[in-house]
XYZ file of C-alpha atoms in Angstrom:
314
model
C 20.576 21.573 -4.627
C 20.894 20.156 -8.169
C 19.913 22.307 -11.131
C 18.840 20.447 -14.264
C 17.905 21.802 -17.674
C 15.686 19.332 -19.521
C 14.813 19.799 -23.185
C 11.486 18.118 -23.921
C 11.633 16.477 -27.389
C 9.025 16.921 -30.116
C 8.053 13.246 -29.866
C 6.278 14.097 -26.597
C 4.161 16.898 -28.053
C 0.608 16.772 -26.671
C 1.467 14.900 -23.484
C 1.091 16.414 -20.019
C 4.309 18.137 -18.992
C 4.580 16.162 -15.730
C 4.213 12.899 -17.681
C 6.856 14.015 -20.158
C 9.253 14.953 -17.371
C 8.678 11.579 -15.725
C 9.760 9.903 -18.980
C 12.842 12.123 -19.164
C 13.739 11.494 -15.500
C 13.205 7.754 -14.891
C 14.973 7.909 -11.516
C 12.022 9.815 -10.037
C 8.343 8.955 -9.700
C 5.730 10.955 -11.536
C 4.095 11.916 -8.236
C 7.403 13.352 -7.009
C 7.887 15.330 -10.237
C 4.301 16.623 -10.103
C 4.913 17.804 -6.539
C 8.039 19.680 -7.640
C 6.101 21.379 -10.445
C 3.378 22.464 -8.012
C 5.996 23.782 -5.577
C 7.475 25.993 -8.302
C 10.732 24.084 -8.583
C 10.246 23.638 -12.344
C 10.304 26.694 -14.606
C 9.907 27.347 -18.310
C 11.323 30.722 -19.434
C 11.583 31.594 -15.744
C 7.879 31.055 -15.130
C 5.962 28.357 -13.263
C 3.432 26.137 -15.017
C 0.766 23.581 -14.145
C 1.471 19.820 -14.288
C -1.444 19.226 -16.674
C -0.247 21.721 -19.299
C 0.544 20.151 -22.673
C 3.966 19.818 -24.249
C 4.500 22.094 -27.243
C 7.918 20.636 -28.057
C 11.384 21.987 -27.435
C 10.626 23.501 -24.029
C 13.620 23.877 -21.732
C 12.530 23.043 -18.195
C 14.739 24.388 -15.398
C 14.327 21.936 -12.527
C 15.668 22.386 -8.998
C 16.134 19.137 -7.086
C 17.212 18.939 -3.480
C 17.313 16.123 -0.964
C 14.861 16.818 1.821
C 13.182 15.027 4.680
C 9.760 13.750 3.689
C 8.461 13.349 7.254
C 9.172 14.166 10.877
C 9.553 10.594 12.057
C 12.150 10.096 14.775
C 15.084 7.713 14.424
C 15.053 5.108 17.218
C 17.554 2.447 18.204
C 15.278 -0.563 17.706
C 16.877 -3.929 16.796
C 16.300 -5.078 13.227
C 16.573 -8.603 11.851
C 18.244 -7.794 8.521
C 18.286 -10.769 6.165
C 20.066 -8.949 3.330
C 21.194 -5.451 2.449
C 23.208 -3.684 -0.198
C 23.402 -0.103 -1.467
C 19.892 -0.282 -2.943
C 17.621 -2.471 -0.800
C 17.196 -3.900 2.692
C 15.341 -7.155 3.376
C 13.830 -7.258 6.870
C 12.390 -10.193 8.799
C 9.792 -8.235 10.792
C 8.872 -9.632 14.216
C 5.359 -9.884 15.589
C 4.224 -6.735 17.358
C 6.211 -4.241 15.300
C 4.073 -1.665 13.478
C 5.339 -0.863 9.964
C 5.237 2.940 10.084
C 3.987 5.699 12.412
C 0.296 6.482 12.549
C -2.536 7.181 14.954
C -1.683 5.554 18.277
C 1.793 4.464 17.130
C 3.940 7.526 16.414
C 7.109 5.871 17.690
C 8.505 2.371 18.104
C 7.823 1.347 14.496
C 9.845 -0.298 11.750
C 10.220 3.089 10.052
C 11.733 4.597 13.224
C 14.192 1.684 13.388
C 15.123 2.064 9.709
C 15.866 5.778 10.138
C 18.310 4.923 12.933
C 19.925 2.186 10.824
C 20.248 4.479 7.785
C 19.547 8.207 8.372
C 19.553 8.830 4.586
C 16.181 7.070 4.408
C 14.668 10.287 5.788
C 14.906 11.634 2.224
C 12.618 8.905 0.836
C 8.851 8.623 1.040
C 7.888 6.450 4.028
C 11.583 5.899 4.819
C 11.877 3.632 1.775
C 9.044 1.298 2.790
C 7.159 0.126 -0.303
C 4.696 -2.349 1.239
C 3.563 -3.221 4.722
C 2.826 -6.110 7.036
C 0.187 -5.886 9.753
C 1.500 -5.351 13.283
C 0.843 -8.977 14.234
C 2.018 -10.554 10.995
C 5.669 -11.572 10.969
C 8.105 -12.080 8.125
C 9.867 -10.651 5.106
C 9.630 -7.105 3.776
C 11.706 -5.130 1.271
C 12.817 -1.538 1.848
C 14.318 0.740 -0.817
C 17.433 2.826 -0.161
C 17.187 5.182 -3.133
C 14.539 7.005 -5.105
C 15.219 4.877 -8.186
C 15.013 1.608 -6.222
C 11.787 2.711 -4.545
C 10.187 3.671 -7.863
C 11.188 0.341 -9.420
C 9.947 -1.743 -6.487
C 6.600 0.075 -6.408
C 6.209 -0.654 -10.120
C 7.017 -4.336 -9.523
C 4.357 -4.494 -6.822
C 1.834 -2.756 -9.070
C 2.479 -5.195 -11.926
C 2.373 -8.175 -9.505
C 5.904 -9.288 -10.446
C 6.949 -9.528 -6.783
C 6.179 -12.986 -5.388
C 5.097 -13.060 -1.734
C 4.463 -16.416 -0.098
C 2.930 -16.692 3.373
C 2.473 -19.503 5.872
C -0.889 -19.560 7.630
C -2.651 -21.827 10.120
C -6.411 -21.812 9.683
C -9.508 -23.268 11.259
C -11.052 -26.234 9.474
C -9.847 -29.258 7.547
C -9.017 -28.091 4.027
C -8.998 -30.856 1.435
C -6.969 -29.184 -1.296
C -5.606 -25.878 -2.544
C -7.301 -23.395 -4.787
C -7.647 -19.791 -5.866
C -9.763 -17.103 -4.241
C -10.665 -14.401 -6.752
C -12.985 -12.036 -4.878
C -12.927 -8.210 -4.828
C -11.966 -6.519 -1.566
C -12.983 -3.102 -0.265
C -13.987 -1.393 2.959
C -16.610 -3.210 4.993
C -19.765 -1.065 4.676
C -20.808 -2.049 8.210
C -17.409 -1.409 9.835
C -15.058 1.065 8.150
C -12.045 -0.249 10.063
C -12.384 -3.649 8.418
C -12.029 -4.872 4.853
C -14.494 -7.288 3.266
C -15.380 -9.071 0.046
C -17.620 -6.502 -1.630
C -18.901 -6.310 -5.181
C -17.550 -2.802 -5.756
C -14.120 -3.622 -4.286
C -10.787 -3.896 -6.087
C -9.769 -7.181 -7.689
C -7.985 -9.437 -5.225
C -6.508 -12.873 -6.001
C -5.015 -15.290 -3.479
C -3.606 -18.718 -4.332
C -3.363 -21.276 -1.533
C -1.920 -24.777 -1.142
C -2.137 -27.265 1.728
C 1.130 -27.891 3.587
C -0.231 -30.111 6.372
C -3.651 -31.192 7.609
C -4.588 -31.751 11.228
C -7.769 -33.041 12.812
C -9.538 -29.671 12.827
C -6.989 -27.219 11.416
C -4.816 -26.816 8.327
C -1.364 -25.393 7.696
C -1.307 -23.746 4.268
C 0.815 -21.502 2.123
C -0.853 -18.491 0.534
C 0.608 -16.646 -2.438
C -0.544 -13.118 -3.196
C -1.215 -12.240 -6.808
C -2.530 -8.838 -5.728
C -1.826 -6.891 -2.545
C -4.998 -5.535 -0.968
C -5.182 -4.551 2.691
C -5.697 -7.640 4.903
C -6.142 -9.694 1.708
C -5.200 -13.151 3.008
C -7.100 -12.638 6.253
C -10.259 -11.471 4.458
C -10.162 -14.121 1.721
C -9.622 -17.080 4.039
C -12.336 -15.889 6.397
C -14.645 -15.465 3.396
C -14.296 -19.142 2.436
C -14.899 -20.301 6.003
C -11.289 -20.928 7.027
C -10.197 -17.890 9.056
C -6.723 -17.631 10.522
C -6.307 -18.913 14.046
C -6.379 -15.989 16.532
C -7.249 -13.357 13.950
C -8.853 -10.679 16.175
C -10.562 -8.913 13.276
C -11.713 -11.677 10.927
C -11.457 -14.871 12.967
C -14.400 -14.632 15.341
C -14.442 -16.499 18.648
C -11.981 -19.263 19.472
C -13.227 -22.587 18.156
C -12.417 -25.576 20.318
C -12.717 -28.995 18.643
C -14.951 -31.527 20.329
C -13.046 -33.500 22.949
C -10.133 -31.065 22.772
C -7.673 -31.719 25.601
C -6.436 -28.985 27.922
C -3.133 -28.620 26.071
C -4.912 -27.794 22.812
C -7.383 -25.450 24.500
C -4.570 -23.599 26.230
C -2.558 -23.386 22.999
C -5.487 -21.850 21.131
C -6.320 -19.446 23.977
C -2.740 -18.269 24.467
C -1.909 -17.760 20.794
C -2.449 -14.018 20.660
C -1.857 -12.969 17.057
C -3.119 -14.046 13.658
C -1.230 -17.154 12.561
C 0.319 -15.549 9.491
C 3.976 -15.271 8.457
C 5.566 -13.806 5.323
C 7.779 -16.778 4.561
C 9.266 -16.156 1.112
C 9.941 -13.036 -0.943
C 11.086 -13.053 -4.571
C 11.747 -9.957 -6.650
C 13.936 -8.503 -9.365
C 16.718 -6.382 -7.909
C 15.773 -2.791 -8.817
C 19.258 -1.876 -10.051
C 21.056 -5.059 -11.153
C 17.845 -6.649 -12.574
C 18.888 -10.008 -11.073
C 16.051 -12.126 -9.638
C 16.575 -12.644 -5.910
C 14.718 -14.683 -3.303
C 14.764 -14.975 0.476
C 13.104 -17.264 3.022
C 12.353 -16.681 6.703
C 11.704 -19.715 8.930
C 8.446 -19.958 10.828
C 8.682 -18.033 14.109
C 8.776 -20.042 17.296
C 5.175 -19.345 18.319
C 3.795 -20.797 15.064
C 6.136 -23.788 15.287
C 4.931 -24.504 18.826
C 1.296 -24.245 17.746
C 1.873 -26.702 14.907
C 3.465 -29.188 17.321
C 0.381 -29.034 19.554
C -1.930 -29.533 16.570
C 0.162 -32.486 15.404
C 0.093 -34.126 18.822
C -3.677 -33.710 19.093
C -4.066 -35.115 15.576
C -2.048 -38.210 16.591
C -3.968 -38.789 19.816
């Protein structure tokens, strides 16, 4: 347990106390500080106070900070493909089929369970240090924080769109050129499990460029400017080029006219959305150095591309 005495300066007079404390304690998120205040771990003159109370100036806040588990997730010995790690961050190349964190129907066997086994100290961080997620059947790069300060910084980078995330995708249709999809995304009013382009949704922007064109399909890269749930999958489906084998937004399998058996079998047997988080670029949360990593296309997507190329050449 750490005991801190924080004197709130007069320059913060009129601000909410939780906001003022967040400015005085940059290593911790405002939400974390607000939670401490509500739990009675912050006192002024020995008395509790509400987070929304205003600063009068010169208050001495007695704050009790202790490391504690933020969840009851179980550590599990699950192999991890670690691309990079230091004292502050871990870069993971997530395989297809691995759920990011526990939830309904998947309380064990997730990336979070694996991370807790790799580094038990992550139990003291929200979501075991995970700051963004990939869908179960999307492969590729993710960043995980190893400290409260790193997590706070990475979340802020994601919120300000300063983290660059580039994906490889294989879609239905022959795309002529790249472009930008700027369409708001929110819950599908007809199916609450799905997301959709809806007028009242949050702003969502996806940039895409053609990597290779085939007879009836296209290999593209998609770069997220925002990070809405299922953003790439929803946006590409919206413009008529859904991901191959996307069970939620792709519809039925589309076989090209005169498709040979090899192509039909390849499309039928590809059992996850053809999406891979290929490149991740961010500013290191502690050293402030820009860093970038790449993850090669997984074997299943490489094999699919070979089939599409051979059909294109036939």
